[in-house]
Amino acid sequence: IKYIKYIFVNKLREKLMASSNRLKVILYAGFKDNAVFYSNVSPPLGLFRLKHYLEKRNIDCEVFDLMLTEDDFKDTLQKMSDGHYDVIGWSVDSEKMSRYFTGLKDMRSRIESSGKKSMIVVGGQGGAHSYRDFIQIGKADAVLLGFAEKNFYDLCVSFSKNRNKHVSFYAKNIDGVAYPANLECTEVIKNPSKPLTEEEFVDLNYHAIKDLFIPYQDYWDYTQKEGATSLNLKKEDEEGELANIIAESDPHFDIPVNKDTQKFFVETIRLYTSSHCPWKCGFCSAHSFLRMSNATMEKEEKIPKKPENRELPMNALTTCGSQPHPVYRISPEQIYDLVVRHCDKYNAKVIL
C-alpha cells in the first residue's frame, strides 16, 4: 500500500509540474458592439477553435469575451500585471481601432512592469487588413493572418523556446504572421499564410471539432437578458384567429395555419461548412480576408493598370486579386453528423 501511495504521489507531482510549466494563453474577443434595441452577442467561434487546438497540444488557454462582460476585463489585467500569462491574443476589428490601440499599449505597459517576457498578438479580419497599424501604433508583437490554428500554435512554441529574442527571430520561419523587423517597428515583415489544402480544411472544420465545446448557454442567457423577446413577432391571439380565417377563405394565403412563423429563436448555433465565399460583394470584407492573408506585401501594394482595348477584370479590382484556391466544402454527410452532434450537445433550435 505504501508503494502504491508513493507511485501515486509521484505521478501527481509530475502532472502538477508539467501543468505549471505549460504556456498560459488568454484570448480576448472584441469590444461590445451596440445595436439599437439590444446587443446581439454570439460566441467567437474562431477563438474557441484556437483554444481547442492549443489545449489538445498541451497549452493552457482561456477565452475571455468582452462582449459578455460589458467591456470589463475583470481580474485579467491584474493577472497580466502579475505575469500570469505567457501569450495575450486579441481578436480586433477596424471600427474601434483607437480603443484597441489604447488597450494594447496598456497591456504592453503591464507586461513590461511585470518583468516577465510575454507576447502580444492580434488577429481577425481587422488585424489582417490593418496589420501595419496594429504593429506600429498598437505595438503588438505579431498579427496572425488567415486560418490561424497551426500558425498560432507554431508561433507560441517558437516563442517559448526563444523568450529573450526579438519577435523577428522566432517568427521568421512561420507562415501567416506579420511582425516588426526591429525594436522601433519602423519596418514590418509579412509572411503570407499558405492556402489550406482541401484535406486540411476538412480536418479543421470536421474531424478536429467533433469534440469542440463552446459555452453557447452563456451566450443564450445573455441574449435573453438583453431583451431578445422584443424580436419575437408572434401575432397576438386575436390577430392569429384573423389569420386563420383569412387562410381558410383564401387559397393563395401562404402562412401555415396555427404555425408560429415569426418567432425569434435565441438557441442558435453556427457551422462553417465552406472555406470562403466566392462572391465579391462590395459591402462585405470577408471575401478579401483570405486574399489579404495569402498575398505578399508586393502583391497587396500592386495597383492594377487598365489594359488597352479591354476592360479591367473584376478580380483585379478586389483586394490582392483573385482567390488563390477554389471553395472547399465539407460533405453533406459530415454536415449532417455535425448537426446531430450539436443538437445532442447543446439542444439547439436553429442552425446556420
Tab-separated table of C-alpha atoms in Angstrom:
chain	number	residue	atom	x	y	z
A	1	ILE	CA	0.000	0.000	0.000
A	2	LYS	CA	2.853	2.390	0.845
A	3	TYR	CA	4.461	1.636	-2.506
A	4	ILE	CA	1.198	2.357	-4.339
A	5	LYS	CA	0.833	5.649	-2.448
A	6	TYR	CA	4.424	6.537	-3.339
A	7	ILE	CA	3.782	5.907	-7.041
A	8	PHE	CA	0.510	7.868	-6.947
A	9	VAL	CA	2.075	10.889	-5.223
A	10	ASN	CA	4.977	10.974	-7.658
A	11	LYS	CA	2.656	10.727	-10.654
A	12	LEU	CA	0.536	13.542	-9.249
A	13	ARG	CA	3.629	15.664	-8.621
A	14	GLU	CA	4.836	15.088	-12.179
A	15	LYS	CA	1.434	16.033	-13.531
A	16	LEU	CA	1.299	19.245	-11.465
A	17	MET	CA	4.819	20.220	-12.512
A	18	ALA	CA	4.025	19.598	-16.167
A	19	SER	CA	0.860	21.689	-15.837
A	20	SER	CA	2.699	24.571	-14.151
A	21	ASN	CA	5.315	24.610	-16.913
A	22	ARG	CA	2.800	24.802	-19.754
A	23	LEU	CA	2.295	28.023	-21.656
A	24	LYS	CA	-0.660	30.076	-20.458
A	25	VAL	CA	-2.618	31.872	-23.162
A	26	ILE	CA	-5.555	34.247	-22.921
A	27	LEU	CA	-7.623	35.186	-25.977
A	28	TYR	CA	-9.858	38.257	-25.850
A	29	ALA	CA	-12.931	38.687	-28.034
A	30	GLY	CA	-13.510	42.272	-29.179
A	31	PHE	CA	-15.360	45.142	-27.567
A	32	LYS	CA	-19.136	45.042	-27.313
A	33	ASP	CA	-20.967	46.045	-30.492
A	34	ASN	CA	-24.087	48.016	-29.572
A	35	ALA	CA	-27.251	47.838	-31.666
A	36	VAL	CA	-30.379	49.993	-31.466
A	37	PHE	CA	-32.636	47.687	-29.447
A	38	TYR	CA	-30.228	45.277	-27.822
A	39	SER	CA	-26.799	43.759	-28.284
A	40	ASN	CA	-26.720	40.510	-30.247
A	41	VAL	CA	-23.863	38.542	-28.753
A	42	SER	CA	-22.715	35.250	-30.246
A	43	PRO	CA	-19.671	33.092	-29.463
A	44	PRO	CA	-16.379	33.960	-31.218
A	45	LEU	CA	-16.047	30.584	-32.914
A	46	GLY	CA	-12.523	31.299	-34.172
A	47	LEU	CA	-11.202	31.910	-30.662
A	48	PHE	CA	-12.843	28.804	-29.225
A	49	ARG	CA	-11.367	26.791	-32.059
A	50	LEU	CA	-7.924	28.227	-31.307
A	51	LYS	CA	-8.379	27.340	-27.638
A	52	HIS	CA	-9.408	23.792	-28.570
A	53	TYR	CA	-6.428	23.393	-30.922
A	54	LEU	CA	-3.917	24.653	-28.332
A	55	GLU	CA	-5.289	22.657	-25.416
A	56	LYS	CA	-5.129	19.420	-27.401
A	57	ARG	CA	-1.410	20.215	-27.742
A	58	ASN	CA	-0.747	20.851	-24.043
A	59	ILE	CA	-1.051	24.640	-23.974
A	60	ASP	CA	-3.396	26.168	-21.391
A	61	CYS	CA	-5.810	28.632	-22.966
A	62	GLU	CA	-8.836	30.645	-21.887
A	63	VAL	CA	-11.241	32.744	-23.951
A	64	PHE	CA	-12.407	35.996	-22.372
A	65	ASP	CA	-15.289	37.632	-24.232
A	66	LEU	CA	-15.519	41.359	-23.511
A	67	MET	CA	-18.996	41.428	-25.044
A	68	LEU	CA	-20.320	39.215	-22.259
A	69	THR	CA	-18.765	41.410	-19.568
A	70	GLU	CA	-19.809	44.809	-20.972
A	71	ASP	CA	-16.160	45.574	-21.893
A	72	ASP	CA	-14.994	44.824	-18.348
A	73	PHE	CA	-11.641	42.986	-18.245
A	74	LYS	CA	-12.392	41.776	-14.685
A	75	ASP	CA	-9.223	40.478	-12.997
A	76	THR	CA	-7.391	39.523	-16.183
A	77	LEU	CA	-5.453	42.800	-16.405
A	78	GLN	CA	-4.207	42.391	-12.834
A	79	LYS	CA	-3.174	38.822	-13.636
A	80	MET	CA	-1.323	40.235	-16.642
A	81	SER	CA	0.494	42.686	-14.346
A	82	ASP	CA	1.396	39.740	-12.088
A	83	GLY	CA	2.993	37.878	-15.004
A	84	HIS	CA	0.374	35.124	-15.150
A	85	TYR	CA	0.067	34.929	-18.948
A	86	ASP	CA	2.728	33.967	-21.474
A	87	VAL	CA	0.731	34.923	-24.563
A	88	ILE	CA	-2.048	37.515	-24.904
A	89	GLY	CA	-4.202	37.409	-28.029
A	90	TRP	CA	-6.919	39.829	-29.119
A	91	SER	CA	-9.410	39.497	-31.963
A	92	VAL	CA	-9.736	43.047	-33.283
A	93	ASP	CA	-11.820	44.977	-35.811
A	94	SER	CA	-11.392	48.201	-37.753
A	95	GLU	CA	-14.366	50.018	-36.231
A	96	LYS	CA	-12.764	50.742	-32.848
A	97	MET	CA	-9.073	50.861	-33.729
A	98	SER	CA	-8.228	53.712	-31.346
A	99	ARG	CA	-9.717	51.774	-28.408
A	100	TYR	CA	-7.693	48.717	-29.357
A	101	PHE	CA	-4.502	50.786	-29.629
A	102	THR	CA	-5.113	52.205	-26.149
A	103	GLY	CA	-5.821	48.757	-24.731
A	104	LEU	CA	-2.789	47.166	-26.380
A	105	LYS	CA	-0.461	49.877	-25.067
A	106	ASP	CA	-1.844	49.385	-21.568
A	107	MET	CA	-1.209	45.655	-21.855
A	108	ARG	CA	2.317	46.328	-23.087
A	109	SER	CA	2.963	48.563	-20.082
A	110	ARG	CA	1.669	45.905	-17.681
A	111	ILE	CA	3.827	43.201	-19.226
A	112	GLU	CA	6.968	45.310	-19.054
A	113	SER	CA	6.254	46.192	-15.408
A	114	SER	CA	5.722	42.540	-14.515
A	115	GLY	CA	9.261	41.647	-15.502
A	116	LYS	CA	8.037	38.625	-17.464
A	117	LYS	CA	8.611	38.375	-21.188
A	118	SER	CA	5.168	37.777	-22.717
A	119	MET	CA	3.951	38.019	-26.299
A	120	ILE	CA	1.013	40.094	-27.576
A	121	VAL	CA	-0.681	39.063	-30.817
A	122	VAL	CA	-3.807	40.238	-32.607
A	123	GLY	CA	-5.919	38.572	-35.278
A	124	GLY	CA	-9.226	38.575	-37.098
A	125	GLN	CA	-10.252	40.470	-40.208
A	126	GLY	CA	-9.414	43.823	-38.635
A	127	GLY	CA	-5.916	42.647	-37.836
A	128	ALA	CA	-5.274	41.147	-41.271
A	129	HIS	CA	-6.423	44.256	-43.143
A	130	SER	CA	-4.548	46.689	-40.878
A	131	TYR	CA	-1.590	44.659	-39.678
A	132	ARG	CA	0.888	47.534	-40.072
A	133	ASP	CA	-1.168	49.822	-37.808
A	134	PHE	CA	-1.585	47.235	-35.071
A	135	ILE	CA	2.167	46.629	-35.071
A	136	GLN	CA	3.425	50.190	-35.495
A	137	ILE	CA	0.793	52.045	-33.460
A	138	GLY	CA	-0.651	49.331	-31.214
A	139	LYS	CA	2.806	47.825	-30.573
A	140	ALA	CA	1.598	44.248	-30.993
A	141	ASP	CA	4.375	41.694	-31.333
A	142	ALA	CA	2.635	39.941	-34.198
A	143	VAL	CA	-0.538	39.788	-36.272
A	144	LEU	CA	-1.988	36.420	-37.285
A	145	LEU	CA	-3.325	36.086	-40.830
A	146	GLY	CA	-5.992	33.797	-42.260
A	147	PHE	CA	-6.824	30.409	-40.729
A	148	ALA	CA	-4.551	30.618	-37.706
A	149	GLU	CA	-4.799	27.361	-35.734
A	150	LYS	CA	-1.475	25.828	-36.770
A	151	ASN	CA	0.292	29.156	-37.313
A	152	PHE	CA	-0.619	30.373	-33.827
A	153	TYR	CA	0.487	27.110	-32.239
A	154	ASP	CA	3.812	27.218	-34.094
A	155	LEU	CA	4.327	30.840	-33.029
A	156	CYS	CA	3.628	30.017	-29.362
A	157	VAL	CA	6.075	27.096	-29.406
A	158	SER	CA	8.787	29.140	-31.110
A	159	PHE	CA	8.268	31.983	-28.623
A	160	SER	CA	8.539	29.612	-25.658
A	161	LYS	CA	11.937	28.449	-26.905
A	162	ASN	CA	13.230	31.967	-27.640
A	163	ARG	CA	11.721	34.215	-24.962
A	164	ASN	CA	14.700	36.533	-24.805
A	165	LYS	CA	14.905	37.013	-28.581
A	166	HIS	CA	13.123	39.649	-30.661
A	167	VAL	CA	9.967	38.532	-32.462
A	168	SER	CA	11.755	38.891	-35.807
A	169	PHE	CA	13.882	35.909	-34.746
A	170	TYR	CA	11.232	33.470	-33.515
A	171	ALA	CA	8.555	34.375	-36.093
A	172	LYS	CA	10.706	34.451	-39.218
A	173	ASN	CA	10.029	30.849	-40.298
A	174	ILE	CA	6.307	30.790	-39.511
A	175	ASP	CA	3.647	31.248	-42.180
A	176	GLY	CA	0.638	33.510	-41.730
A	177	VAL	CA	2.159	36.095	-39.417
A	178	ALA	CA	3.223	39.748	-39.688
A	179	TYR	CA	5.750	41.209	-37.243
A	180	PRO	CA	8.135	44.170	-36.750
A	181	ALA	CA	11.635	43.812	-38.158
A	182	ASN	CA	13.191	45.979	-35.439
A	183	LEU	CA	12.543	47.364	-31.968
A	184	GLU	CA	11.352	50.706	-33.348
A	185	CYS	CA	8.695	48.980	-35.507
A	186	THR	CA	9.662	51.166	-38.456
A	187	GLU	CA	9.730	48.153	-40.762
A	188	VAL	CA	7.158	45.380	-40.887
A	189	ILE	CA	7.664	41.902	-42.316
A	190	LYS	CA	4.749	39.815	-43.564
A	191	ASN	CA	4.915	36.068	-44.038
A	192	PRO	CA	1.752	35.282	-46.036
A	193	SER	CA	-0.390	32.389	-44.920
A	194	LYS	CA	-0.402	29.364	-47.179
A	195	PRO	CA	-3.798	28.413	-48.602
A	196	LEU	CA	-5.230	25.330	-46.951
A	197	THR	CA	-5.474	22.169	-48.963
A	198	GLU	CA	-8.893	20.550	-49.177
A	199	GLU	CA	-7.737	17.823	-46.798
A	200	GLU	CA	-6.545	20.418	-44.258
A	201	PHE	CA	-9.812	22.321	-44.500
A	202	VAL	CA	-11.905	19.202	-43.905
A	203	ASP	CA	-9.690	18.204	-40.990
A	204	LEU	CA	-10.016	21.626	-39.296
A	205	ASN	CA	-13.734	22.016	-39.954
A	206	TYR	CA	-14.929	18.478	-39.332
A	207	HIS	CA	-12.545	15.993	-37.730
A	208	ALA	CA	-10.853	18.428	-35.331
A	209	ILE	CA	-14.078	19.972	-33.984
A	210	LYS	CA	-16.110	16.866	-33.213
A	211	ASP	CA	-15.275	17.238	-29.518
A	212	LEU	CA	-15.108	21.053	-29.505
A	213	PHE	CA	-17.071	22.660	-26.674
A	214	ILE	CA	-18.496	26.175	-26.926
A	215	PRO	CA	-20.413	27.702	-23.961
A	216	TYR	CA	-23.498	28.512	-26.022
A	217	GLN	CA	-25.729	28.588	-22.948
A	218	ASP	CA	-23.824	31.578	-21.536
A	219	TYR	CA	-24.496	33.497	-24.742
A	220	TRP	CA	-28.124	32.440	-24.950
A	221	ASP	CA	-28.712	33.529	-21.350
A	222	TYR	CA	-27.076	36.878	-22.039
A	223	THR	CA	-29.145	37.438	-25.169
A	224	GLN	CA	-32.349	36.599	-23.290
A	225	LYS	CA	-31.465	39.128	-20.581
A	226	GLU	CA	-30.763	41.744	-23.236
A	227	GLY	CA	-34.376	41.581	-24.325
A	228	ALA	CA	-34.347	39.201	-27.257
A	229	THR	CA	-38.072	38.570	-26.749
A	230	SER	CA	-38.688	42.023	-28.243
A	231	LEU	CA	-37.745	40.458	-31.576
A	232	ASN	CA	-40.465	37.846	-31.267
A	233	LEU	CA	-43.057	38.983	-33.797
A	234	LYS	CA	-45.585	36.300	-32.966
A	235	LYS	CA	-49.125	37.543	-33.536
A	236	GLU	CA	-51.455	38.108	-30.627
A	237	ASP	CA	-54.357	35.684	-30.211
A	238	GLU	CA	-56.940	37.903	-31.925
A	239	GLU	CA	-54.653	38.557	-34.887
A	240	GLY	CA	-53.861	34.841	-35.055
A	241	GLU	CA	-57.539	33.982	-35.233
A	242	LEU	CA	-57.984	36.535	-38.002
A	243	ALA	CA	-55.073	34.983	-39.921
A	244	ASN	CA	-56.713	31.560	-39.642
A	245	ILE	CA	-59.999	32.898	-41.032
A	246	ILE	CA	-58.190	34.525	-43.962
A	247	ALA	CA	-56.157	31.364	-44.590
A	248	GLU	CA	-59.285	29.216	-44.778
A	249	SER	CA	-61.033	31.586	-47.192
A	250	ASP	CA	-58.056	32.487	-49.404
A	251	PRO	CA	-56.336	29.562	-51.201
A	252	HIS	CA	-53.333	31.818	-52.004
A	253	PHE	CA	-52.683	32.729	-48.360
A	254	ASP	CA	-49.297	31.056	-47.700
A	255	ILE	CA	-48.884	31.391	-43.900
A	256	PRO	CA	-49.431	27.942	-42.333
A	257	VAL	CA	-52.440	27.721	-40.052
A	258	ASN	CA	-51.635	27.536	-36.326
A	259	LYS	CA	-47.910	27.897	-37.018
A	260	ASP	CA	-45.650	30.341	-35.181
A	261	THR	CA	-43.788	31.668	-38.219
A	262	GLN	CA	-42.400	34.827	-36.661
A	263	LYS	CA	-40.616	33.619	-33.560
A	264	PHE	CA	-37.073	34.680	-32.791
A	265	PHE	CA	-35.061	31.720	-31.516
A	266	VAL	CA	-32.172	32.545	-29.222
A	267	GLU	CA	-30.866	28.968	-29.217
A	268	THR	CA	-28.959	29.323	-32.468
A	269	ILE	CA	-25.586	27.858	-33.448
A	270	ARG	CA	-23.310	28.467	-36.435
A	271	LEU	CA	-21.377	25.950	-38.507
A	272	TYR	CA	-18.619	26.662	-41.004
A	273	THR	CA	-19.160	24.301	-43.909
A	274	SER	CA	-17.184	26.075	-46.659
A	275	SER	CA	-13.810	27.781	-46.791
A	276	HIS	CA	-14.899	31.170	-48.097
A	277	CYS	CA	-17.483	32.997	-50.176
A	278	PRO	CA	-16.759	33.041	-53.927
A	279	TRP	CA	-18.624	36.323	-54.463
A	280	LYS	CA	-17.117	39.776	-54.123
A	281	CYS	CA	-19.927	41.897	-52.734
A	282	GLY	CA	-18.914	45.483	-52.076
A	283	PHE	CA	-20.493	45.677	-48.613
A	284	CYS	CA	-18.559	42.646	-47.298
A	285	SER	CA	-14.886	42.333	-46.348
A	286	ALA	CA	-14.941	38.563	-45.831
A	287	HIS	CA	-14.005	37.805	-49.448
A	288	SER	CA	-10.830	39.932	-49.197
A	289	PHE	CA	-9.751	38.489	-45.829
A	290	LEU	CA	-8.075	35.382	-47.255
A	291	ARG	CA	-6.728	37.305	-50.248
A	292	MET	CA	-5.038	39.735	-47.892
A	293	SER	CA	-3.767	36.901	-45.708
A	294	ASN	CA	-2.354	34.896	-48.619
A	295	ALA	CA	-0.851	37.834	-50.524
A	296	THR	CA	2.744	39.000	-50.342
A	297	MET	CA	3.386	42.658	-49.491
A	298	GLU	CA	4.359	43.258	-53.123
A	299	LYS	CA	1.074	41.741	-54.280
A	300	GLU	CA	-1.098	43.758	-51.892
A	301	GLU	CA	0.642	47.029	-52.807
A	302	LYS	CA	0.367	46.481	-56.556
A	303	ILE	CA	-2.098	48.862	-58.211
A	304	PRO	CA	-3.648	47.290	-61.309
A	305	LYS	CA	-3.332	49.153	-64.609
A	306	LYS	CA	-6.114	49.160	-67.113
A	307	PRO	CA	-5.168	47.073	-70.162
A	308	GLU	CA	-5.504	48.556	-73.618
A	309	ASN	CA	-8.643	47.844	-75.631
A	310	ARG	CA	-10.408	45.863	-72.901
A	311	GLU	CA	-11.994	46.287	-69.500
A	312	LEU	CA	-10.181	45.591	-66.246
A	313	PRO	CA	-11.479	42.255	-64.823
A	314	MET	CA	-13.355	42.348	-61.541
A	315	ASN	CA	-10.776	40.099	-59.862
A	316	ALA	CA	-8.111	42.734	-60.461
A	317	LEU	CA	-10.221	45.349	-58.683
A	318	THR	CA	-10.645	43.359	-55.484
A	319	THR	CA	-8.007	43.348	-52.789
A	320	CYS	CA	-4.960	41.341	-53.885
A	321	GLY	CA	-6.610	39.878	-56.993
A	322	SER	CA	-8.326	36.512	-57.354
A	323	GLN	CA	-8.685	33.881	-54.662
A	324	PRO	CA	-5.689	31.500	-54.645
A	325	HIS	CA	-7.805	28.350	-54.397
A	326	PRO	CA	-11.376	27.174	-55.057
A	327	VAL	CA	-14.071	26.999	-52.403
A	328	TYR	CA	-13.687	23.899	-50.243
A	329	ARG	CA	-16.668	22.310	-48.527
A	330	ILE	CA	-17.226	19.538	-46.051
A	331	SER	CA	-19.560	16.842	-47.373
A	332	PRO	CA	-23.339	16.660	-46.762
A	333	GLU	CA	-22.757	13.545	-44.627
A	334	GLN	CA	-20.222	15.439	-42.490
A	335	ILE	CA	-22.588	18.405	-42.158
A	336	TYR	CA	-25.364	16.052	-41.053
A	337	ASP	CA	-23.074	14.480	-38.456
A	338	LEU	CA	-22.116	17.908	-37.054
A	339	VAL	CA	-25.769	18.964	-36.910
A	340	VAL	CA	-26.659	15.850	-34.910
A	341	ARG	CA	-23.676	16.329	-32.588
A	342	HIS	CA	-24.597	19.971	-31.944
A	343	CYS	CA	-28.251	19.138	-31.323
A	344	ASP	CA	-27.307	16.403	-28.854
A	345	LYS	CA	-24.706	18.556	-27.085
A	346	TYR	CA	-26.478	21.928	-26.927
A	347	ASN	CA	-30.173	21.278	-27.687
A	348	ALA	CA	-30.080	23.968	-30.367
A	349	LYS	CA	-33.272	25.056	-32.151
A	350	VAL	CA	-31.716	26.836	-35.152
A	351	ILE	CA	-28.562	26.005	-37.099
A	352	LEU	CA	-26.973	28.445	-39.520
